[in-house]
Coordinates of C-alpha atoms (C1' of nucleotides) in Angstrom, one line a residue:
Chain A
X1 CA -52.9 -61.8 45.8
X2 CA -50.7 -59.7 48.5
X3 CA -47.9 -57.5 47.6
X4 CA -44.9 -59.3 48.1
X5 CA -43.2 -56.5 49.7
X6 CA -46.0 -58.2 52.9
X7 CA -43.5 -61.5 52.9
X8 CA -41.0 -59.6 53.0
X9 CA -41.7 -56.4 56.0
X10 CA -44.8 -57.6 58.0
X11 CA -46.0 -61.2 57.5
X12 CA -46.4 -61.4 60.7
X13 CA -49.2 -59.4 59.9
X14 CA -49.8 -62.0 57.6
X15 CA -49.0 -65.0 60.4
X16 CA -51.9 -62.8 62.3
X17 CA -54.8 -62.4 60.4
X18 CA -54.7 -66.8 58.8
X19 CA -54.8 -66.8 62.4
X20 CA -57.6 -64.9 61.6
X21 CA -59.0 -66.9 59.7
X22 CA -58.7 -69.5 61.1
X23 CA -56.7 -71.0 58.7
X24 CA -53.2 -70.4 59.9
X25 CA -53.2 -74.2 60.3
X26 CA -53.3 -74.9 56.4
X27 CA -50.9 -71.9 55.9
X28 CA -48.6 -71.0 58.1
X29 CA -45.9 -73.1 56.5
X30 CA -47.1 -72.1 53.7
X31 CA -45.7 -68.5 54.9
X32 CA -42.7 -69.9 55.7
X33 CA -41.9 -71.0 53.0
X34 CA -42.7 -68.1 50.9
X35 CA -40.1 -65.5 53.4
X36 CA -37.4 -68.4 52.2
X37 CA -38.3 -67.9 48.3
X38 CA -38.5 -64.7 48.4
X39 CA -35.6 -63.7 49.5
X40 CA -34.2 -66.4 46.9
X41 CA -35.6 -64.7 44.4
X42 CA -34.4 -60.7 45.1
X43 CA -30.6 -62.4 45.1
X44 CA -31.0 -64.0 41.6
X45 CA -33.0 -61.3 40.2
X46 CA -29.6 -59.0 42.1
X47 CA -27.6 -61.8 39.5
X48 CA -29.4 -62.0 36.2
X49 CA -29.3 -58.3 36.6
X50 CA -26.1 -57.6 37.7
X51 CA -24.5 -60.4 34.1
X52 CA -27.3 -58.5 32.0
X53 CA -25.2 -55.9 32.4
X54 CA -22.9 -56.4 31.6
X55 CA -23.9 -58.4 28.3
X56 CA -25.1 -55.9 27.2
X57 CA -21.8 -53.3 27.9
X58 CA -20.0 -56.2 26.1
X59 CA -22.7 -55.6 23.3
X60 CA -22.2 -51.9 23.2
X61 CA -18.5 -52.3 22.7
X62 CA -18.2 -55.7 20.7
X63 CA -20.7 -52.9 18.5
X64 CA -17.8 -49.8 18.6
X65 CA -15.3 -52.3 17.5
X66 CA -17.5 -53.6 15.1
X67 CA -17.7 -50.3 12.9
X68 CA -14.0 -49.5 13.5
X69 CA -13.5 -52.4 11.8
X70 CA -11.3 -54.2 14.6
X71 CA -11.8 -57.5 16.3
X72 CA -14.3 -58.6 18.7
X73 CA -14.0 -62.6 18.8
X74 CA -12.5 -62.1 22.9
X75 CA -15.6 -60.2 23.5
X76 CA -18.8 -62.2 21.4
X77 CA -17.3 -65.5 23.5
X78 CA -16.8 -63.8 26.8
X79 CA -21.2 -62.7 25.9
X80 CA -21.9 -65.9 25.0
X81 CA -20.3 -67.4 28.4
X82 CA -22.8 -64.9 30.6
X83 CA -25.4 -65.9 28.0
X84 CA -25.4 -69.2 29.6
X85 CA -24.9 -68.4 32.9
X86 CA -28.2 -66.2 32.2
X87 CA -30.0 -69.0 31.1
X88 CA -29.7 -70.8 34.2
X89 CA -29.3 -68.3 36.6
X90 CA -32.9 -67.2 34.8
X91 CA -34.3 -71.3 35.0
X92 CA -33.7 -71.1 38.6
X93 CA -35.6 -68.0 39.8
X94 CA -38.5 -68.7 36.9
X95 CA -38.7 -71.7 39.9
X96 CA -38.4 -69.1 41.9
X97 CA -40.9 -66.5 40.9
X98 CA -44.0 -69.4 40.3
X99 CA -43.2 -71.1 43.7
X100 CA -44.1 -67.8 45.5
X101 CA -47.1 -66.7 42.9
X102 CA -48.1 -70.7 43.3
X103 CA -48.6 -69.4 47.3
X104 CA -49.6 -66.5 47.0
X105 CA -52.4 -66.6 44.9
X106 CA -53.6 -69.1 47.9
X107 CA -53.6 -66.4 50.0
X108 CA -57.5 -64.8 51.5
X109 CA -57.3 -61.4 51.5
X110 CA -56.5 -59.9 55.5
X111 CA -60.1 -58.6 57.2
X112 CA -60.7 -55.3 58.3
X113 CA -59.7 -54.5 61.8
X114 CA -63.5 -54.3 62.5
X115 CA -63.8 -58.1 61.7
X116 CA -65.1 -60.9 64.3
X117 CA -61.6 -63.4 64.2
X118 CA -62.6 -66.9 64.6
X119 CA -65.5 -68.4 62.6
X120 CA -68.4 -67.9 61.9
X121 CA -70.4 -68.5 65.7
X122 CA -68.8 -65.1 66.0
X123 CA -70.8 -63.3 63.4
X124 CA -72.5 -60.2 64.6
X125 CA -75.6 -59.5 64.1
X126 CA -75.3 -55.4 63.6
X127 CA -79.1 -54.4 62.7
X128 CA -82.7 -54.9 61.4
X129 CA -85.4 -54.1 59.5
X130 CA -89.0 -54.6 59.4
X131 CA -91.0 -57.4 61.6
X132 CA -90.5 -60.8 60.8
X133 CA -93.7 -62.9 60.3
X134 CA -94.5 -65.5 62.5
X135 CA -94.5 -68.6 60.6
X136 CA -97.9 -70.6 61.6
X137 CA -99.6 -71.0 59.0
X138 CA -97.0 -70.0 55.8
X139 CA -96.2 -73.2 53.5
X140 CA -93.1 -72.6 51.7
X141 CA -92.5 -71.8 48.6
X142 CA -92.7 -74.7 46.8
X143 CA -95.9 -75.2 48.3
X144 CA -97.0 -72.1 47.1
X145 CA -95.0 -72.3 43.3
X146 CA -96.6 -76.1 43.0
X147 CA -100.6 -74.7 43.7
X148 CA -100.2 -71.2 41.3
X149 CA -97.9 -73.3 38.2
X150 CA -94.7 -70.4 38.9
X151 CA -91.8 -73.1 38.6
X152 CA -91.0 -76.6 37.3
X153 CA -88.0 -78.4 39.0
X154 CA -89.2 -82.3 38.3
X155 CA -88.9 -80.8 34.5
X156 CA -86.2 -78.3 34.5
X157 CA -84.2 -81.8 36.4
X158 CA -85.1 -84.4 32.9
X159 CA -83.6 -80.8 31.2
X160 CA -80.4 -80.2 32.3
X161 CA -80.6 -82.2 36.4
X162 CA -81.0 -81.4 39.7
X163 CA -80.6 -77.7 41.1
X164 CA -81.5 -76.1 37.5
X165 CA -85.5 -74.5 37.5
X166 CA -87.6 -73.8 35.3
X167 CA -90.1 -71.2 35.7
X168 CA -93.9 -70.9 33.6
X169 CA -96.4 -68.1 34.3
X170 CA -96.5 -66.1 37.0
X171 CA -93.3 -67.1 38.3
X172 CA -91.7 -66.4 35.2
X173 CA -93.2 -63.3 35.1
X174 CA -92.3 -62.6 39.1
X175 CA -88.6 -62.8 37.7
X176 CA -89.0 -60.2 35.1
X177 CA -90.6 -58.2 37.0
X178 CA -87.3 -58.3 40.5
X179 CA -85.0 -58.2 37.4
X180 CA -86.0 -54.4 35.3
X181 CA -87.2 -52.9 39.4
X182 CA -83.6 -54.1 40.8
X183 CA -82.3 -52.3 37.5
X184 CA -84.2 -49.5 37.2
X185 CA -84.1 -48.3 41.4
X186 CA -79.8 -49.1 41.7
X187 CA -79.9 -46.9 37.6
X188 CA -82.5 -44.2 38.4
X189 CA -81.7 -43.9 42.8
X190 CA -78.9 -44.7 43.0
X191 CA -76.8 -43.7 40.6
X192 CA -75.0 -47.4 38.7
X193 CA -74.3 -47.4 34.4
X194 CA -76.2 -50.8 34.1
X195 CA -73.7 -53.2 32.2
X196 CA -74.4 -57.0 30.2
X197 CA -71.6 -58.8 30.1
X198 CA -71.4 -62.0 28.9
X199 CA -71.5 -64.9 31.3
X200 CA -68.3 -67.0 30.0
X201 CA -64.8 -65.7 30.6
X202 CA -61.9 -66.5 30.7
X203 CA -58.5 -67.8 33.2
X204 CA -57.4 -64.3 33.7
X205 CA -61.0 -63.1 35.0
X206 CA -61.0 -65.6 37.0
X207 CA -58.7 -64.9 38.8
X208 CA -58.2 -61.5 38.5
X209 CA -61.1 -61.4 40.9
X210 CA -60.3 -64.1 43.2
X211 CA -62.6 -67.4 41.8
X212 CA -59.2 -68.4 40.7
X213 CA -56.8 -71.0 41.1
X214 CA -57.6 -72.2 44.3
X215 CA -61.2 -72.5 44.6
X216 CA -61.5 -73.6 39.7
X217 CA -63.4 -76.9 41.4
X218 CA -66.3 -74.4 42.3
X219 CA -66.7 -73.4 38.7
X220 CA -68.9 -74.9 35.1
X221 CA -65.6 -74.5 32.5
X222 CA -65.7 -75.6 29.3
X223 CA -62.7 -77.1 29.2
X224 CA -61.7 -77.2 25.6
X225 CA -61.6 -72.6 25.2
X226 CA -60.4 -72.5 28.3
X227 CA -63.0 -70.7 29.4
X228 CA -65.7 -70.7 32.4
X229 CA -69.3 -70.0 33.4
X230 CA -69.4 -66.5 35.7
X231 CA -70.4 -67.4 39.5
X232 CA -71.9 -64.1 39.8
X233 CA -71.4 -61.0 38.0
X234 CA -69.0 -60.1 39.7
X235 CA -66.0 -61.5 37.6
X236 CA -67.5 -59.5 34.0
X237 CA -67.5 -56.0 35.5
X238 CA -64.8 -56.2 37.3
X239 CA -62.5 -56.8 34.9
X240 CA -64.3 -54.0 32.7
X241 CA -61.5 -53.2 33.6
X242 CA -58.3 -54.8 34.0
X243 CA -54.8 -52.8 33.7
X244 CA -55.9 -50.8 33.2
X245 CA -55.5 -46.9 34.6
X246 CA -58.2 -45.0 36.0
X247 CA -59.1 -41.8 36.2
X248 CA -59.0 -40.4 40.1
X249 CA -61.4 -37.6 39.1
X250 CA -63.9 -40.4 37.3
X251 CA -64.2 -42.4 40.7
X252 CA -66.0 -44.1 42.3
X253 CA -67.1 -45.3 39.7
X254 CA -71.0 -47.4 40.0
X255 CA -72.0 -50.6 38.0
X256 CA -75.2 -52.3 38.0
X257 CA -75.4 -55.6 36.2
X258 CA -78.2 -58.7 35.8
X259 CA -76.4 -61.9 35.0
X260 CA -77.5 -65.9 35.3
X261 CA -74.4 -67.0 38.1
X262 CA -73.5 -71.0 37.6
X263 CA -71.9 -72.5 40.7
X264 CA -71.7 -76.4 40.9
X265 CA -72.3 -76.0 44.2
X266 CA -69.5 -78.5 45.0
X267 CA -69.8 -79.7 49.1
X268 CA -72.4 -78.3 48.9
X269 CA -74.6 -81.5 48.6
X270 CA -77.6 -82.0 50.5
X271 CA -78.2 -78.5 51.3
X272 CA -81.0 -76.8 50.7
X273 CA -82.9 -79.3 48.0
X274 CA -86.3 -78.3 48.9
X275 CA -87.5 -75.9 46.7
X276 CA -85.0 -72.9 44.7
X277 CA -82.6 -71.7 47.5
X278 CA -79.8 -73.4 46.1
X279 CA -78.8 -73.6 43.0
X280 CA -77.0 -74.4 39.4
X281 CA -77.8 -71.4 37.8
X282 CA -79.3 -68.7 39.0
X283 CA -80.1 -65.2 38.6
X284 CA -79.0 -62.3 40.9
X285 CA -78.1 -58.0 39.7
X286 CA -74.9 -57.8 40.7
X287 CA -73.7 -53.3 42.5
X288 CA -69.9 -53.0 41.6
X289 CA -67.7 -50.4 42.4
X290 CA -64.2 -48.8 41.9
X291 CA -62.2 -46.8 44.4
X292 CA -59.9 -44.9 45.5
X293 CA -58.4 -46.8 48.9
X294 CA -59.0 -43.6 51.7
X295 CA -63.6 -43.9 49.9
X296 CA -63.6 -48.0 50.3
X297 CA -65.1 -47.6 53.7
X298 CA -67.9 -45.3 53.8
X299 CA -68.4 -47.2 50.2
X300 CA -68.9 -49.8 51.5
X301 CA -72.0 -47.9 53.8
X302 CA -73.3 -46.7 51.0
X303 CA -73.0 -50.6 48.7
X304 CA -75.2 -52.6 52.2
X305 CA -77.4 -48.9 51.7
X306 CA -78.6 -49.4 48.2
X307 CA -78.4 -53.8 48.6
X308 CA -81.1 -53.0 51.9
X309 CA -83.0 -50.3 49.6
X310 CA -84.5 -53.5 47.8
X311 CA -85.8 -55.2 51.2
X312 CA -87.0 -52.5 51.9
X313 CA -88.8 -51.3 48.7
X314 CA -90.7 -55.5 48.3
X315 CA -91.5 -54.7 52.3
X316 CA -89.1 -58.4 53.5
X317 CA -87.7 -57.7 57.2
X318 CA -84.5 -59.1 57.5
X319 CA -81.2 -58.5 58.9
X320 CA -77.5 -57.2 59.1
X321 CA -75.1 -60.2 59.6
X322 CA -71.0 -58.6 60.4
X323 CA -69.3 -61.7 59.2
X324 CA -66.3 -63.1 61.2
X325 CA -63.1 -63.8 59.0
X326 CA -63.6 -67.6 59.3
X327 CA -67.2 -67.5 57.2
X328 CA -66.0 -63.9 55.4
X329 CA -64.6 -65.1 51.6
X330 CA -61.5 -65.4 50.1
X331 CA -60.8 -61.8 48.6
X332 CA -63.2 -60.0 51.1
X333 CA -62.1 -57.7 53.7
X334 CA -64.6 -57.3 55.7
X335 CA -68.6 -58.3 54.2
X336 CA -72.5 -58.0 55.4
X337 CA -74.1 -60.4 54.4
X338 CA -78.5 -59.3 53.7
X339 CA -81.1 -62.2 55.6
X340 CA -83.9 -61.9 54.1
X341 CA -86.9 -63.3 56.4
X342 CA -87.9 -66.5 54.8
X343 CA -91.5 -67.4 57.6
X344 CA -92.4 -70.8 54.8
X345 CA -89.1 -72.2 55.5
X346 CA -89.3 -70.5 58.3
X347 CA -85.5 -69.6 58.0
X348 CA -83.2 -66.3 57.7
X349 CA -82.3 -66.3 53.0
X350 CA -78.7 -64.6 52.3
X351 CA -80.1 -63.0 49.5
X352 CA -77.4 -61.0 49.6
X353 CA -73.5 -60.1 50.2
X354 CA -71.3 -57.0 50.0
X355 CA -68.3 -57.3 50.6
X356 CA -64.7 -55.2 50.0
X357 CA -61.7 -56.1 48.6
X358 CA -59.3 -53.3 49.4
X359 CA -56.6 -53.6 47.4
X360 CA -56.5 -57.8 46.8
X361 CA -58.8 -57.5 43.7
X362 CA -57.7 -54.8 42.1
X363 CA -53.7 -56.3 43.3
X364 CA -54.8 -59.3 40.8
X365 CA -56.5 -57.7 38.2
X366 CA -53.6 -54.5 38.1
X367 CA -56.5 -51.6 38.4
X368 CA -55.2 -48.7 39.5
X369 CA -56.4 -45.1 38.7
X370 CA -53.9 -41.8 39.0
X371 CA -55.0 -39.5 42.3
X372 CA -53.7 -36.8 39.3
X373 CA -52.2 -34.9 36.3
X374 CA -48.6 -36.0 37.5
X375 CA -49.2 -38.3 39.9
X376 CA -47.9 -42.0 40.5
X377 CA -50.8 -44.8 39.7
X378 CA -52.1 -46.3 42.5
X379 CA -54.8 -49.5 43.3
X380 CA -57.8 -48.8 43.1
X381 CA -60.7 -50.8 46.3
X382 CA -63.1 -52.8 44.6
X383 CA -66.8 -53.4 46.3
X384 CA -69.6 -55.8 45.5
X385 CA -72.7 -57.0 46.5
X386 CA -75.7 -58.5 45.8
X387 CA -78.5 -56.2 44.6
X388 CA -80.2 -59.0 44.6
X389 CA -80.5 -62.3 43.8
X390 CA -83.6 -63.5 42.7
X391 CA -85.2 -66.8 43.5
X392 CA -84.6 -66.6 47.3
X393 CA -86.3 -63.1 47.4
X394 CA -88.1 -64.9 45.1
X395 CA -89.3 -67.0 47.7
X396 CA -89.4 -64.7 50.1
X397 CA -92.0 -62.7 48.2
X398 CA -93.7 -65.7 48.5
X399 CA -93.8 -66.8 51.6
X400 CA -93.9 -62.8 53.4
X401 CA -97.2 -62.1 51.5
X402 CA -99.5 -64.7 51.7
X403 CA -102.4 -64.8 52.2
X404 CA -105.3 -66.1 54.2
X405 CA -107.0 -67.9 50.6
X406 CA -103.4 -69.2 49.8
X407 CA -102.9 -66.3 47.8
X408 CA -99.9 -64.4 46.4
X409 CA -100.1 -60.4 46.7
X410 CA -97.1 -58.7 44.8
X411 CA -95.5 -56.4 46.4
X412 CA -95.9 -52.6 45.9
X413 CA -93.3 -52.5 44.0
X414 CA -93.5 -54.8 42.1
X415 CA -97.1 -54.5 40.8
X416 CA -96.5 -52.5 37.6
X417 CA -93.8 -55.1 36.4
X418 CA -95.8 -58.3 37.2
X419 CA -99.1 -56.6 36.0
X420 CA -101.6 -58.1 38.5
X421 CA -101.9 -57.3 42.5
X422 CA -101.8 -61.7 43.2
X423 CA -101.1 -64.4 41.8
X424 CA -104.0 -67.2 43.1
Chain B
rG1 C1' -64.0 -72.5 9.9
rG2 C1' -60.5 -70.2 4.8
rA3 C1' -58.1 -65.7 3.6
rC4 C1' -55.0 -61.9 3.7
rA5 C1' -53.8 -57.6 6.4
rG6 C1' -52.2 -56.0 11.1
rG7 C1' -50.5 -55.4 16.5
rU8 C1' -45.7 -50.0 18.8
rG9 C1' -46.1 -44.8 24.4
rG10 C1' -53.1 -41.3 26.3
rC11 C1' -53.9 -40.7 20.8
rU12 C1' -51.8 -40.8 15.3
rG13 C1' -47.8 -42.5 13.6
rA14 C1' -42.1 -43.5 11.8
rG15 C1' -38.4 -47.5 12.9
rU16 C1' -31.6 -50.8 7.4
rG17 C1' -30.8 -56.7 14.3
rG18 C1' -25.3 -52.7 17.2
rU19 C1' -26.1 -45.7 22.6
rU20 C1' -34.0 -46.7 20.8
rG21 C1' -37.7 -46.2 26.0
rA22 C1' -37.8 -46.2 20.9
rA23 C1' -38.7 -40.2 15.6
rA24 C1' -42.2 -37.1 14.4
rG25 C1' -47.0 -35.3 15.4
rC26 C1' -51.1 -34.6 18.6
rA27 C1' -52.4 -34.7 23.8
rC28 C1' -50.3 -32.4 29.0
rC29 C1' -47.8 -30.5 32.6
rG30 C1' -43.8 -25.8 34.0
rG31 C1' -41.3 -21.6 31.8
rU32 C1' -41.3 -16.7 29.0
rC33 C1' -44.2 -13.4 26.2
rU34 C1' -49.0 -10.6 27.4
rC35 C1' -53.3 -6.3 31.0
rG36 C1' -55.5 -12.0 30.3
rA37 C1' -56.3 -15.6 27.0
rA38 C1' -55.0 -17.1 21.7
rA39 C1' -50.5 -17.9 19.1
rA40 C1' -45.2 -18.8 18.7
rC41 C1' -40.4 -20.3 21.4
rC42 C1' -38.0 -22.9 25.5
rG43 C1' -38.0 -27.2 28.6
rG44 C1' -40.4 -31.4 30.9
rC45 C1' -43.4 -35.2 29.9
rG46 C1' -44.3 -44.2 30.1
rU47 C1' -44.9 -48.4 34.0
rA48 C1' -43.2 -51.7 37.0
rC49 C1' -38.9 -55.0 39.2
rC50 C1' -33.4 -55.0 42.1
rG51 C1' -29.8 -52.1 45.0
rG52 C1' -29.8 -47.1 48.2
rC53 C1' -32.1 -43.4 53.1
rA54 C1' -31.4 -40.2 49.1
rA55 C1' -29.1 -38.4 44.2
rC56 C1' -28.6 -41.4 41.5
rG57 C1' -27.8 -46.3 39.4
rG58 C1' -29.3 -50.9 37.5
rU59 C1' -32.4 -54.9 34.5
rA60 C1' -37.3 -56.2 32.3
rC61 C1' -41.4 -54.0 28.9
rC62 C1' -42.7 -52.0 21.1
rG63 C1' -50.4 -58.1 21.7
rU64 C1' -48.6 -62.8 25.2
rG65 C1' -44.7 -66.7 24.5
rA66 C1' -40.9 -69.5 23.1
rG67 C1' -36.3 -69.7 19.7
rU68 C1' -32.2 -68.2 17.0
rU69 C1' -28.3 -63.9 18.2
rC70 C1' -22.2 -61.1 21.8
rG71 C1' -27.1 -58.2 20.7
rA72 C1' -33.9 -58.8 18.7
rA73 C1' -39.1 -53.3 18.3
rU74 C1' -36.6 -56.0 13.7
rC75 C1' -35.3 -62.4 12.5
rU76 C1' -38.3 -68.1 13.1
rC77 C1' -42.3 -70.9 15.4
rA78 C1' -45.9 -70.6 18.3
rC79 C1' -50.5 -68.5 20.1
rC80 C1' -53.8 -64.6 21.0
rC81 C1' -56.4 -60.0 19.7
rU82 C1' -58.5 -56.5 15.6
rG83 C1' -60.1 -55.5 11.0
rU84 C1' -62.1 -56.8 5.7
rC85 C1' -63.5 -61.1 2.5
rC86 C1' -66.3 -65.6 2.0
rG87 C1' -68.6 -69.9 4.6
rC88 C1' -71.8 -70.8 8.2
rC89 C1' -75.7 -69.2 12.0
rA90 C1' -79.5 -66.6 15.9

RNA sequence: GGACAGGUGGCUGAGUGGUUGAAAGCACCGGUCUCGAAAACCGGCGUACCGGCAACGGUACCGUGAGUUCGAAUCUCACCCUGUCCGCCA
């Protein structure tokens, strides 16, 4: 959510930001409406407060006269008239504020100046790591998994539906290994505090991080209780400090969490239908950081480095992609995707997405910090990134570590967790 | 799910419908005293919005939302949360 002052003072900047996202056609008229609504809102606030001040003064005088035993019927009558008027004006004010909020809650964040404008064709590969293994002779992960019984999509479809997976045997053990390996690295070497959170969250949390109101159709919802299954651990972890004021000396704060993630993938029909590349439920270890605005630039680099470190330890070649404004998520101001090489499917798979949200989420979730004693609270900056998503990482491991005899070597760093050095 | 008891400022904790943004204490900040510190004493100490260059003025906020009233922390209703007991349950 944007500061209303942006509408008042820098509406052109907001328009330009939407243009860079290729969203001006859709949002331009809405922004124009905001300008009028904002003006109307302020006039109504002034009108209401003026009358409230008069009513308060009148009430004081009523109290004084009653104590003095004097009549106050005239003041009570004028107070009642003021009250009626205030009621009417407040209805109008409520309408204006709701209309304004409805629009503003659906305006995406402003991307940073170094984010390229336009759609995904303007994404930039900023660097890459490792030597991508040629695809020749490498089977896709679903073939490997079928041979060694690593996961069972047919039975998952029977018990849940398409887009769900049952991992079994060595496959299940690999998932558990990823979970422990990722969390161990982030807590022991990268300085994150580990948290284990609910995966069912309320509407306020989903709105705080920006999934709602615009993307309600993408989320699994428990209608009876107005709860949502989290699409990412970003939601519960970022909302940890919703409506709080943090001590500036504590910043930056860093959290890592393992959670399952649930996505309806509405609009993704027909994409990545083979294997486990796009699931309704998948597992992920997430990294979340809170920092002061001045730190967020370096914090993003730090976060990205932590995610990259996992791929390097696993020995999986990857590339770092800076997303163009039009490809950048709703709440994000700047996003780097980490794409790992999957020789079997012959594609770069997005295994992590690292973003800074500047103060966009903090404003929605009301997360502030006090820079120093006696100073005014300011909004924090929030960042998050996957470190990493399990299914695609698993696919990359199977395909990169496939041996000529068909077996799969277990990456060195995972061996203590898996308990063996090969599958097959 | 049922029955009680509660939800007030960073914390503890008062608060008869009418100078209550809210007593008091703690914590915190500044000052006096001191060689320094502690103690004592004095003063300060919430957030947001509206207007104003500013000084400052105004409005709102005592779990949330409605309602009664000239006026609500205080009365009414609904909801949420916490605690305790019962039921159920991994």
